[in-house]
XYZ file of C-alpha atoms in Angstrom:
753
model
C -54.129 91.569 64.714
C -55.262 92.504 61.168
C -52.900 90.082 59.485
C -54.375 87.429 61.960
C -57.818 88.222 61.024
C -57.261 88.160 57.391
C -55.889 84.670 57.851
C -59.172 83.693 59.549
C -61.133 84.807 56.800
C -59.190 83.249 54.095
C -60.135 79.310 53.915
C -56.823 78.020 52.860
C -54.838 80.067 55.409
C -57.260 79.060 58.014
C -57.020 75.420 57.238
C -53.190 75.466 57.202
C -52.981 77.246 60.372
C -55.187 74.675 61.932
C -53.222 71.768 60.288
C -50.081 73.014 61.707
C -51.298 73.630 65.212
C -52.796 70.029 64.935
C -49.487 68.251 63.638
C -47.025 70.068 65.789
C -49.079 70.400 69.096
C -45.837 70.184 71.090
C -43.511 72.218 68.926
C -43.257 76.007 67.783
C -43.881 74.937 64.268
C -47.372 74.549 65.291
C -47.599 78.250 66.360
C -48.628 80.852 63.712
C -46.040 83.328 62.502
C -48.355 86.129 63.455
C -49.087 84.702 66.530
C -52.250 84.202 68.690
C -54.569 87.088 69.484
C -54.090 86.789 73.213
C -50.149 86.818 72.719
C -50.016 89.838 70.390
C -52.375 91.831 72.783
C -49.513 91.174 75.359
C -46.790 92.288 73.106
C -45.094 95.783 74.302
C -42.285 98.025 72.854
C -39.818 96.756 75.639
C -40.496 93.229 74.727
C -40.106 93.772 71.299
C -36.782 95.482 71.801
C -35.552 92.652 73.938
C -36.469 89.930 71.409
C -34.572 92.132 68.784
C -31.608 92.396 70.851
C -31.375 88.672 71.749
C -31.754 87.265 68.272
C -30.956 89.773 65.827
C -27.175 89.734 66.151
C -24.295 89.011 63.690
C -23.520 85.739 65.141
C -26.928 84.752 64.428
C -27.360 85.998 60.817
C -25.986 85.695 57.497
C -25.522 88.320 54.637
C -26.142 86.699 51.246
C -25.650 88.616 47.938
C -26.219 87.411 44.400
C -25.774 89.370 41.130
C -23.221 91.203 38.948
C -20.403 91.772 41.830
C -17.389 90.313 43.201
C -16.652 88.863 46.600
C -14.363 91.806 47.387
C -17.011 94.314 46.563
C -19.401 92.739 48.777
C -17.097 92.148 51.496
C -16.084 95.932 51.676
C -19.764 96.750 51.721
C -20.336 94.341 54.297
C -17.522 95.526 56.335
C -18.749 99.129 56.069
C -22.237 98.791 57.047
C -22.040 95.715 59.459
C -18.503 95.862 60.509
C -19.253 97.691 63.812
C -22.110 95.371 64.624
C -21.496 93.817 68.169
C -22.564 90.448 69.007
C -22.784 91.106 72.621
C -21.356 88.802 75.432
C -23.649 85.846 75.315
C -25.033 84.113 72.256
C -28.525 83.047 72.805
C -29.176 79.364 73.279
C -31.706 77.532 70.797
C -33.908 75.005 72.359
C -33.791 72.138 69.487
C -36.026 69.147 69.993
C -37.902 67.003 67.425
C -41.735 67.262 67.216
C -43.458 64.188 68.544
C -46.140 63.889 66.003
C -48.417 62.198 68.691
C -52.041 63.202 68.306
C -54.809 62.067 70.809
C -57.238 61.894 67.914
C -55.937 61.252 64.171
C -59.022 63.396 62.795
C -59.979 66.916 63.661
C -62.999 68.564 62.115
C -63.827 72.217 62.336
C -66.698 74.170 60.693
C -66.683 77.591 58.878
C -69.289 79.947 58.379
C -69.923 80.814 54.550
C -67.687 77.899 53.386
C -68.699 76.812 49.813
C -66.347 73.929 49.428
C -65.025 71.473 52.007
C -61.318 71.403 52.281
C -58.879 68.851 54.086
C -55.282 68.264 54.824
C -53.878 64.743 55.476
C -50.351 65.050 57.236
C -47.768 62.383 58.098
C -44.439 62.803 59.854
C -41.619 63.908 57.473
C -37.979 64.626 57.549
C -35.483 67.529 58.026
C -33.527 69.654 55.373
C -30.095 68.386 56.764
C -30.927 64.848 55.614
C -30.631 65.977 52.112
C -31.216 62.654 50.687
C -34.387 62.066 52.475
C -35.368 65.514 51.969
C -35.048 65.360 48.187
C -36.709 62.000 47.813
C -39.802 63.480 50.038
C -39.974 66.688 47.406
C -40.078 63.923 44.478
C -42.453 61.776 46.276
C -44.742 64.757 46.714
C -44.337 65.844 43.226
C -45.214 62.305 41.798
C -48.332 61.977 44.138
C -49.767 65.364 43.679
C -47.553 67.568 41.763
C -48.663 68.466 38.073
C -51.354 66.833 36.044
C -49.307 63.777 35.358
C -48.909 62.965 39.092
C -51.082 60.165 40.400
C -53.733 62.037 42.423
C -54.404 64.669 40.186
C -54.718 62.412 37.037
C -56.860 59.811 38.909
C -58.904 61.823 41.329
C -59.281 65.028 39.547
C -58.994 64.253 35.790
C -60.111 60.691 35.733
C -62.958 60.518 38.312
C -63.397 63.953 38.874
C -64.554 63.512 42.591
C -62.490 66.669 43.666
C -61.909 70.118 42.348
C -58.245 70.417 43.695
C -55.799 67.972 45.141
C -52.079 68.354 45.704
C -49.012 66.898 47.912
C -46.071 68.603 49.252
C -43.301 67.894 51.496
C -42.051 70.456 54.018
C -38.458 69.795 55.411
C -37.280 72.569 57.671
C -34.424 72.633 60.333
C -36.111 70.230 62.613
C -38.377 67.424 61.407
C -41.147 68.609 59.127
C -44.051 67.069 57.618
C -45.651 65.538 54.368
C -49.179 66.842 53.337
C -51.824 65.999 50.848
C -54.502 68.634 50.603
C -57.547 68.936 48.567
C -60.960 70.658 47.909
C -64.015 68.329 47.851
C -67.529 68.838 46.466
C -70.174 69.702 48.705
C -72.545 66.852 49.614
C -69.840 64.429 48.135
C -67.477 64.310 50.904
C -67.647 60.562 51.526
C -66.989 59.710 47.848
C -64.305 62.108 47.514
C -62.532 61.027 50.752
C -63.010 57.262 50.167
C -61.118 57.937 46.696
C -58.323 59.748 48.391
C -57.718 57.261 51.126
C -57.789 54.538 48.565
C -55.370 55.956 46.278
C -53.058 56.566 48.858
C -53.190 53.060 50.178
C -52.403 52.004 46.608
C -49.525 54.573 46.480
C -48.172 53.367 50.024
C -47.821 49.784 48.403
C -46.427 50.673 44.851
C -44.964 53.963 45.152
C -44.692 55.940 41.784
C -44.761 54.251 38.465
C -41.294 54.893 36.259
C -43.355 57.540 34.250
C -44.665 59.372 37.169
C -41.066 59.203 38.943
C -39.376 60.510 35.869
C -42.043 63.298 35.262
C -41.795 64.220 38.886
C -38.275 64.403 39.169
C -37.629 66.188 35.923
C -40.518 68.781 36.788
C -38.862 69.493 40.251
C -35.464 70.079 38.763
C -36.524 72.351 35.874
C -38.669 74.278 38.718
C -35.729 74.924 40.712
C -33.559 76.062 37.965
C -36.039 78.207 36.473
C -36.619 79.915 40.078
C -32.832 80.746 39.909
C -33.211 83.200 36.953
C -32.862 86.497 38.793
C -30.402 87.667 41.407
C -33.146 88.060 44.196
C -34.248 84.280 43.751
C -30.711 83.073 44.087
C -30.028 85.066 47.094
C -33.252 84.122 48.936
C -32.705 80.452 47.865
C -29.086 80.203 49.365
C -30.076 82.411 52.291
C -33.096 80.021 53.205
C -30.903 76.858 52.972
C -28.268 78.441 54.952
C -30.493 79.422 57.740
C -32.020 76.053 58.050
C -28.824 74.257 58.036
C -25.999 76.628 58.932
C -24.315 75.236 55.855
C -23.195 77.297 52.816
C -23.061 74.111 50.632
C -26.274 72.749 51.643
C -28.296 73.651 48.619
C -25.524 72.183 46.252
C -25.793 68.960 48.586
C -29.551 68.868 48.162
C -29.319 69.243 44.576
C -27.038 66.623 44.230
C -29.107 64.334 46.183
C -32.040 65.224 43.894
C -30.491 64.515 40.785
C -29.311 61.188 42.101
C -32.862 60.045 43.708
C -33.757 56.730 42.611
C -37.342 55.452 42.002
C -36.575 52.553 44.394
C -35.962 54.760 47.412
C -39.351 56.565 46.711
C -41.038 53.104 46.610
C -39.529 52.533 50.062
C -40.455 56.019 51.308
C -43.958 55.643 50.177
C -44.240 52.381 52.209
C -42.472 53.727 55.283
C -44.221 57.256 55.257
C -47.574 56.994 53.925
C -49.296 54.203 56.115
C -52.620 54.764 57.298
C -51.756 54.270 61.254
C -49.125 57.399 60.943
C -51.691 59.710 59.172
C -53.526 62.694 60.812
C -56.023 64.649 59.124
C -57.702 68.144 59.396
C -61.157 68.769 57.824
C -62.697 71.986 57.191
C -66.499 71.728 56.551
C -69.276 74.225 56.138
C -71.137 75.175 58.937
C -74.306 72.866 59.170
C -72.632 69.912 57.650
C -73.690 66.471 58.699
C -70.336 64.936 58.370
C -68.735 64.199 61.716
C -65.160 63.339 62.662
C -66.502 59.912 63.643
C -67.583 59.433 59.887
C -64.213 60.312 58.712
C -62.573 58.138 61.035
C -64.616 55.222 59.906
C -63.785 56.129 56.105
C -60.151 56.457 56.763
C -59.969 53.190 58.839
C -61.901 51.288 56.104
C -60.109 52.567 53.038
C -56.584 53.553 54.304
C -55.564 51.644 57.194
C -53.702 48.397 56.668
C -55.901 46.463 59.124
C -58.490 45.954 56.444
C -56.543 45.833 53.182
C -57.969 43.414 50.661
C -57.316 40.066 52.171
C -60.850 39.889 53.726
C -62.522 40.416 50.429
C -60.404 37.662 48.531
C -62.127 34.248 48.066
C -60.572 31.107 47.204
C -61.764 29.492 44.302
C -60.689 26.172 42.381
C -57.305 25.074 41.504
C -55.699 28.060 43.285
C -57.872 30.726 41.471
C -58.459 33.696 43.697
C -61.854 35.540 43.337
C -62.287 39.423 43.991
C -64.841 41.831 43.230
C -64.250 45.524 42.650
C -66.490 48.243 44.412
C -68.136 48.696 40.929
C -68.939 44.971 40.723
C -66.508 44.267 38.146
C -65.499 40.433 38.964
C -61.586 39.761 39.103
C -60.027 36.278 38.790
C -56.384 35.904 39.926
C -54.007 32.829 39.578
C -50.779 33.205 41.083
C -47.716 31.339 39.321
C -44.801 32.102 41.054
C -41.279 31.886 39.103
C -42.823 32.672 35.646
C -41.523 36.282 35.673
C -44.321 37.567 33.739
C -47.964 38.765 34.511
C -50.703 38.509 31.865
C -53.953 40.752 32.377
C -56.998 40.622 30.182
C -60.273 42.560 30.414
C -63.253 40.831 28.376
C -66.557 41.821 27.950
C -69.935 40.624 26.223
C -69.862 42.301 22.977
C -68.153 41.847 19.638
C -70.483 41.694 16.794
C -73.298 40.787 19.192
C -73.257 44.449 20.317
C -73.308 46.128 16.963
C -76.468 47.705 15.561
C -77.531 45.663 12.343
C -76.419 48.228 10.054
C -72.982 49.093 11.634
C -71.147 45.816 10.819
C -67.676 46.119 11.652
C -68.072 48.536 14.508
C -66.770 46.321 17.247
C -63.477 45.619 15.347
C -63.047 49.248 14.551
C -63.536 50.207 18.128
C -61.135 47.697 19.461
C -58.307 48.461 16.881
C -58.751 52.185 17.553
C -58.525 51.842 21.437
C -54.803 51.964 21.480
C -54.426 55.104 19.259
C -54.851 57.781 21.837
C -56.319 58.514 25.305
C -57.173 61.581 27.048
C -53.708 61.998 28.386
C -51.688 60.477 25.521
C -51.350 60.412 21.826
C -51.061 57.338 19.720
C -47.293 57.775 19.348
C -46.919 58.035 23.007
C -48.887 54.887 23.540
C -47.013 53.050 21.108
C -43.476 54.028 22.687
C -45.027 52.817 26.116
C -46.061 49.471 24.423
C -42.222 48.962 23.348
C -41.093 49.844 26.769
C -43.417 47.752 28.911
C -45.109 45.219 27.281
C -44.388 41.833 25.652
C -47.584 41.854 24.144
C -50.620 44.620 24.081
C -53.646 44.388 21.851
C -57.452 44.802 21.876
C -59.901 42.411 20.146
C -63.457 41.676 19.128
C -64.928 38.602 17.815
C -68.468 37.419 17.372
C -69.561 37.659 20.914
C -66.689 39.358 23.127
C -64.648 42.521 23.197
C -61.515 43.183 25.113
C -58.012 44.157 25.882
C -55.144 41.981 26.389
C -51.212 42.412 27.790
C -48.590 40.914 29.122
C -45.453 42.465 30.902
C -42.601 41.599 33.135
C -43.539 41.504 36.795
C -41.206 44.426 37.573
C -43.133 46.498 35.222
C -46.441 45.569 36.430
C -47.308 49.023 37.905
C -46.203 51.034 34.950
C -47.718 48.534 32.519
C -51.253 48.291 34.505
C -51.225 52.125 34.632
C -51.075 52.181 30.706
C -53.463 49.147 30.353
C -56.289 50.944 32.553
C -55.746 54.191 30.850
C -56.245 52.458 27.218
C -59.267 50.651 28.593
C -60.844 53.490 30.584
C -59.807 56.403 28.687
C -59.526 55.932 24.949
C -60.172 59.382 23.091
C -60.813 57.844 19.549
C -59.187 60.846 17.677
C -60.996 61.130 14.367
C -57.486 61.067 12.416
C -56.750 57.875 14.009
C -60.026 56.337 13.209
C -59.713 57.345 9.832
C -56.353 55.354 9.583
C -57.742 52.434 11.209
C -60.650 52.485 8.890
C -58.270 52.192 5.883
C -56.661 49.214 7.610
C -59.953 47.582 8.129
C -60.994 48.199 4.495
C -57.573 46.941 3.385
C -58.133 43.746 5.369
C -61.827 43.376 4.050
C -60.373 43.502 0.450
C -57.607 41.051 1.444
C -60.218 38.815 2.853
C -62.106 38.614 -0.379
C -58.694 37.662 -2.044
C -58.391 34.605 0.198
C -60.648 31.645 -0.681
C -60.784 29.943 2.596
C -61.834 33.452 4.354
C -64.568 33.654 1.533
C -65.672 30.108 2.368
C -66.152 30.474 6.071
C -67.677 33.952 5.795
C -70.068 32.357 3.427
C -70.725 29.273 5.610
C -71.382 31.689 8.477
C -73.975 33.615 6.538
C -75.634 30.396 5.411
C -75.623 28.576 9.020
C -76.665 31.688 11.002
C -78.361 34.254 8.834
C -78.664 37.505 10.536
C -77.584 36.422 14.007
C -74.137 37.820 15.147
C -72.430 34.466 14.545
C -73.496 34.851 10.802
C -71.754 38.223 10.245
C -68.131 39.084 9.417
C -66.328 40.596 12.343
C -64.445 43.053 10.023
C -67.637 44.288 8.377
C -68.521 45.232 4.743
C -66.886 47.987 2.843
C -70.235 49.621 2.616
C -70.824 49.528 6.379
C -67.366 50.379 7.528
C -66.998 53.417 5.327
C -70.290 54.989 6.929
C -68.904 54.286 10.656
C -68.404 57.627 12.484
C -66.725 58.529 15.792
C -70.076 58.861 17.506
C -70.600 55.081 16.256
C -67.437 54.078 18.093
C -68.212 55.987 21.218
C -71.715 54.648 21.617
C -70.539 51.188 21.193
C -67.576 51.659 23.602
C -69.782 52.962 26.211
C -72.276 50.073 25.635
C -69.774 47.443 26.067
C -67.083 48.513 28.551
C -69.087 48.313 31.672
C -68.094 46.685 34.940
C -71.385 44.613 34.960
C -70.536 43.475 31.488
C -67.031 41.712 31.715
C -64.471 40.594 33.992
C -60.630 40.950 34.733
C -58.160 38.040 34.877
C -54.587 38.356 36.053
C -52.435 35.187 35.790
C -48.557 35.386 36.731
C -45.739 35.865 39.030
C -47.517 38.172 41.686
C -49.229 38.096 45.225
C -52.913 38.761 44.877
C -52.726 41.187 47.974
C -50.171 43.359 46.228
C -51.764 43.555 43.035
C -55.298 44.162 43.827
C -54.704 47.660 45.616
C -53.545 48.961 42.128
C -56.539 47.281 40.166
C -58.838 48.641 42.487
C -57.287 52.070 42.204
C -57.311 52.167 38.482
C -60.571 50.138 37.445
C -63.054 50.888 40.261
C -64.444 53.978 38.287
C -65.268 51.785 35.431
C -69.243 52.312 35.010
C -71.753 49.783 35.546
C -74.686 51.745 34.024
C -75.660 49.720 30.882
C -77.345 46.286 30.701
C -75.247 43.379 29.838
C -74.836 42.528 26.203
C -76.760 39.078 25.529
C -76.329 36.981 22.577
C -79.585 36.086 21.008
C -80.630 32.635 20.758
C -79.501 30.831 17.472
C -82.344 29.958 15.158
C -81.180 26.592 13.092
C -81.980 26.216 9.734
C -84.268 23.126 9.413
C -83.167 21.850 5.905
C -80.139 20.914 3.929
C -78.551 23.780 2.375
C -76.133 24.543 -0.501
C -74.138 27.807 -1.355
C -71.724 28.177 -4.353
C -69.537 31.158 -4.334
C -67.648 31.694 -7.845
C -63.986 32.570 -7.313
C -61.138 32.611 -10.006
C -59.145 29.864 -8.255
C -57.168 26.894 -9.247
C -58.619 24.750 -6.396
C -62.301 24.462 -4.922
C -62.603 24.853 -1.551
C -65.532 22.864 0.265
C -67.019 22.682 3.638
C -69.690 20.499 4.973
C -70.898 21.639 8.196
C -73.458 20.406 10.698
C -74.879 22.289 13.891
C -73.188 21.395 17.161
C -73.130 21.754 20.845
C -72.278 25.226 22.159
C -69.605 25.828 24.874
C -71.838 25.040 27.666
C -73.121 21.812 26.643
C -71.489 18.906 28.219
C -71.722 16.779 24.642
C -69.031 19.276 23.494
C -66.457 16.791 25.137
C -67.296 13.784 22.918
C -67.297 16.026 19.843
C -63.827 17.180 20.767
C -62.833 13.560 20.457
C -64.522 13.200 17.237
C -62.834 16.129 15.537
C -59.225 15.031 16.465
C -60.194 11.364 15.588
C -60.977 12.631 11.950
C -58.413 15.412 11.775
C -54.461 15.557 11.404
C -52.292 13.343 9.084
C -53.095 10.270 10.968
C -56.910 11.036 11.082
C -59.462 9.118 9.298
C -60.293 11.901 6.820
C -56.583 12.333 5.677
C -56.181 8.533 5.549
C -59.366 7.788 3.475
C -59.742 10.861 1.277
C -56.311 11.815 0.599
C -53.966 8.814 0.975
C -56.484 6.126 -0.367
C -58.522 8.213 -2.848
C -56.070 11.093 -3.777
C -59.024 13.488 -3.595
C -57.309 16.272 -1.998
C -53.896 17.658 -0.686
C -55.541 19.442 2.242
C -58.567 17.804 4.160
C -59.622 18.055 7.745
C -62.385 18.458 10.152
C -62.722 21.018 13.021
C -65.287 21.819 15.834
C -65.861 25.233 16.565
C -68.213 25.914 19.910
C -69.434 29.525 20.615
C -71.493 30.198 23.791
C -75.161 29.521 22.081
C -74.201 27.069 19.357
C -71.283 25.317 17.657
C -70.471 24.072 14.208
C -68.662 20.618 13.169
C -67.199 21.264 9.799
C -65.520 18.901 7.134
C -62.996 20.978 4.848
C -61.355 19.959 1.547
C -59.277 22.030 -0.913
C -59.587 19.846 -4.177
C -59.475 20.205 -8.049
C -62.394 21.623 -9.574
C -63.320 18.428 -11.440
C -63.330 16.413 -8.289
C -65.758 18.486 -6.321
C -68.603 16.017 -6.569
C -66.605 13.079 -5.612
C -65.126 15.116 -2.642
C -68.561 15.658 -1.356
C -69.643 12.317 -1.891
C -66.546 11.503 -0.113
C -67.624 13.396 3.025
C -71.057 11.938 2.948
C -69.761 8.342 2.915
C -67.397 9.259 5.862
C -70.428 10.722 7.812
C -72.337 7.475 6.942
C -69.507 5.422 8.131
C -69.474 7.334 11.453
C -73.266 6.874 12.062
C -73.201 3.235 11.331
C -69.873 2.459 13.150
C -68.757 5.333 15.022
C -65.009 5.531 15.894
C -62.902 2.463 16.556
C -61.137 2.164 20.072
C -57.764 2.821 18.712
C -58.995 6.245 17.087
C -60.610 7.205 20.428
C -57.595 6.693 22.595
C -55.454 8.274 19.792
C -57.850 11.596 19.736
C -58.061 11.715 23.485
C -54.237 11.487 23.965
C -53.863 14.357 21.452
C -56.498 16.330 22.842
C -55.374 16.206 26.414
C -51.425 16.755 25.403
C -52.159 19.689 23.261
C -54.418 21.338 26.011
C -51.854 20.740 28.764
C -49.290 22.356 26.448
C -51.344 25.417 26.561
C -50.929 25.664 30.147
C -47.202 26.516 29.740
C -47.541 30.241 29.298
C -49.463 32.680 31.529
C -51.182 34.261 28.341
C -52.790 30.972 27.386
C -53.953 30.066 30.824
C -55.396 33.631 31.224
C -57.196 33.753 28.032
C -58.739 30.376 28.756
C -59.815 31.469 32.208
C -61.159 34.651 30.637
C -63.167 33.295 27.819
C -64.422 30.137 29.698
C -65.745 32.387 32.564
C -67.323 35.037 30.200
C -68.871 32.597 27.820
C -69.849 29.888 30.136
C -69.937 31.390 33.513
C -67.854 28.589 34.881
C -63.943 29.043 34.730
C -63.693 25.614 36.473
C -64.100 24.012 33.320
C -60.545 24.962 32.364
C -59.286 22.713 34.865
C -61.828 19.945 34.510
C -61.285 19.823 30.518
C -58.479 17.150 30.485
C -60.358 14.865 32.998
C -63.504 15.210 31.193
C -62.006 14.362 27.680
C -60.343 11.142 29.449
C -63.542 10.159 30.795
C -65.617 10.424 27.520
C -67.081 7.023 27.026
C -67.857 5.082 23.683
C -71.346 5.674 24.532
C -71.196 9.385 24.604
C -69.240 9.758 21.389
C -71.834 7.338 19.626
C -74.852 9.612 20.888
C -73.005 12.718 20.004
C -72.499 11.617 16.570
C -76.233 10.549 15.986
C -77.532 13.668 17.555
C -75.284 16.184 15.664
C -74.218 14.727 12.273
C -77.485 14.582 10.958
C -77.786 13.578 6.980
C -80.959 15.561 6.964
C -79.615 18.715 8.345
C -76.270 20.154 7.177
C -74.652 22.723 4.813
C -72.297 22.387 1.838
C -70.685 25.534 0.772
C -68.061 25.756 -2.300
C -65.815 28.346 -3.448
C -63.981 27.922 -6.752
C -64.357 28.301 -10.305
C -67.411 28.109 -12.563
C -66.331 24.851 -13.614
C -66.655 23.370 -10.014
C -70.524 24.535 -10.339
C -71.089 22.656 -13.258
C -69.596 19.453 -11.420
C -72.402 19.807 -8.656
C -75.887 20.109 -10.449
C -76.841 17.074 -8.834
C -75.870 18.420 -5.332
C -78.316 21.280 -5.965
C -81.044 18.753 -6.666
C -80.001 16.605 -3.758
C -80.121 19.628 -1.423
C -83.758 20.368 -2.833
C -84.677 16.878 -1.892
C -83.792 17.222 1.672
C -81.018 14.839 2.444
C -78.658 11.981 1.909
C -81.106 9.334 2.676
C -83.438 10.181 -0.374
C -80.422 10.753 -2.575
C -79.056 7.304 -1.887
C -82.448 6.035 -2.732
C -82.426 7.655 -6.057
C -79.203 6.117 -6.849
C-alpha cells in the first residue's frame, strides 16, 4: 500500500500508471505491478502461498549466470540448490491474448493537486519482442524521434522552439504487443502552444521518418548504449534473463542485436508512416487542478494538427502556371512549383535587406552576415556544416545584394529531408562564431582589395556612387576597408535578426516533389521563424538632375568608359521595351559593336546593358579603349544616342533583339535553380511572380511605338553620367567633356561645335 501511495505522489509514476491503464484497458499490462488498493487489501497469506506455488516452479523459471565461471561449475551449483525443486503434476496454463488498443475516447485528461508542470503521454500500438526486426526498428525510431539532443523532437521543440521543458520517445516491446510512447513536460499556461507544436512535429515525422543523420545518430547511440550496459556481470545476467523471460528463447538477445545492426532507414520511414498516424493515437494529459484546459480542447488541437483529415491540402492555393501558394503559421509565404522528372529540388529563402538594411556607417554588413551564416550553427561547427554541404547539396550558399538577402540550395530529391533540415538550421540557427567571423572578414577585405585592382569593378562602383549617392544602390555590397574592419559580431546579430523575419521574406521551392509531401516538412522547420520586425523598405531614389562626369585615375593600359542614364525599375511596364533596346545595341551583331568597333575601330570591347532594380534602373553604354581614343569614344556614344533619339531602331534590329531575349529567357527555364531564382526575386521585388511567365509574351508584344517612347523618356541628352577609369593621360583627353558637363548637355555642346 505504501508503494502504491508513493506512486500516487510522484507525478511521473502517476502519469505512467494512468497511461498504461488507458492504453491496455482490456489487458493485464494495464494493471499496476503493485496492484490496486482494493485488490491489495484482499490479499491473504493463503492467497500469496497459492500464487507462489502455481507460478514459482522450475518449469516456469530460468537460472542465468554471468561472470568468471564455467558452465560445469554453474551446473553443479544449480544441481545442488535447485535439483530437488519439483515442478508438480500440472504446469500452469497462461492466458495469451493481444491487447486490443480500442479506446472509447482518444484523449483522457485528469487533474492533480500541487502539480507545477503539465505532463502528457501520447501512445500508439506497438509490437512484441519476439518480432525482433520490428522491435529493433521501433527502438531506433524512438531514439531518432525523442532520444538524445540530436533527435527530432528534442532538437526542434526543446532546443530550437523551447516550447517544452522535456520531451522523449520510447518503444516498449514485451511478450505480447506493446506500445510506442511520446512523453513530455509542458509549460504551465502554454499548453496549447506546446501540444500543437508536438502534434505538428509528429505529423511531419510520420510522413518523412527520420533524416539520414537522425537515423545514424539514433542507431549508433542505441548500439553503444546496449554495449555499455553490458560492462558488468550483473547487467549481462539481467539482460539475457529478461530477453529469455519474454521470449523463452536463449538466442533472443542475439537475434535482436543482429536485427538492430541491420535496421535500415527505409524501414523506419515505413514504420513511422504505419504507426504514428493521428487516428491510431491515444493521449493522457495530467494538468494542475484548476486548469482551464479540457479534453475537448485537446481533441480539437490533436484533430487540427495531427490527424490526416486536415493536412495541408486545404491551405494550398492554386496560382498561375502551376505555382502553388501556401502561407506558414508565422506568415511566411511559400511558392511551390512541381516539375516532375527533374530529380532535383531547388530551395531559396529571400528577404528584403542587403545593403538597404545596413546602417549608413556599417557598409558591408549584409555581405558579412550572409557569408558567415554557413560557418556554424547552434548545433554544428563550420566543419560539420561543410561536410553536410558536400553530402547533400549540389549548390548551397547565402547571398546579399543592394536590396535582398537570402539563402539558396539545391539537392537531389531523395535527399530533400536531410538537406532541408540543414538548410533551415543554417537559416534560423546561425551562431556566427567570432573566430569564423574574423576569417570571413579577412576574405571580405581580400575581395575589396581585389576589386580595386579590377578597372571594371572600380568603374561600376564609381558609377553607382555618382548616380545614387548615399542611397543603398550607391554603396558597394562588400563595403569599404574602414567599415568592414569595425564590424562586430553584435552588428552581425542585429542585422540578421532585423532581416530574417517571416513578414520580410518568402520561400520558393521548385523541383521534383509533391507540395503535399514537402509542406509538412517546411511547416515543421520554418514555422518558428519570427515575425517581429517591420519589413525592410528600400527608400525612393532621388535622381540627379544634371549631367555628371567622374574620372578615376588608375594605372591601366586601357581606359574604361560608361555613359549611363536612369531607366525604369523592375515594376515599370516600360522595362520591356528597354530590354529590347539593350539587346538591339549589345552583342557582336548589335549596333554598338558594328558602328564603334567594326567601322570606327574605337574599342575591342563595347556593349550596352540595362539593369533594373526595384525602385530604379540604369541603362549603361560601356567601352574599353585606348586612352588616346577616350574623347572619340564618348563622342561615339553621344552620336549613337542621338541616332536612337532621331530614328529609334529598325524593324530588323527589333526582331533580332526580341528573338534573342525570348530565346535566352526560355533557356533559363531549363533548370530548377534558374526558375526558382526568377520566381523568388520577381516576387520579392515586384510582388507579382506571374511576371516570370508573362515576360516572353510581353517582350514579343512590345511595339515600335513603345520602343520609341521608352528611348525618348529614358535616354535624355540633358541627364546622364559619364565615368572614366584609366591613366592620367585619358583625363587630358576629356577636358572638353568636363566643360560640356558643366554646360549641361549634348545639345549645348553641339551648338558650340
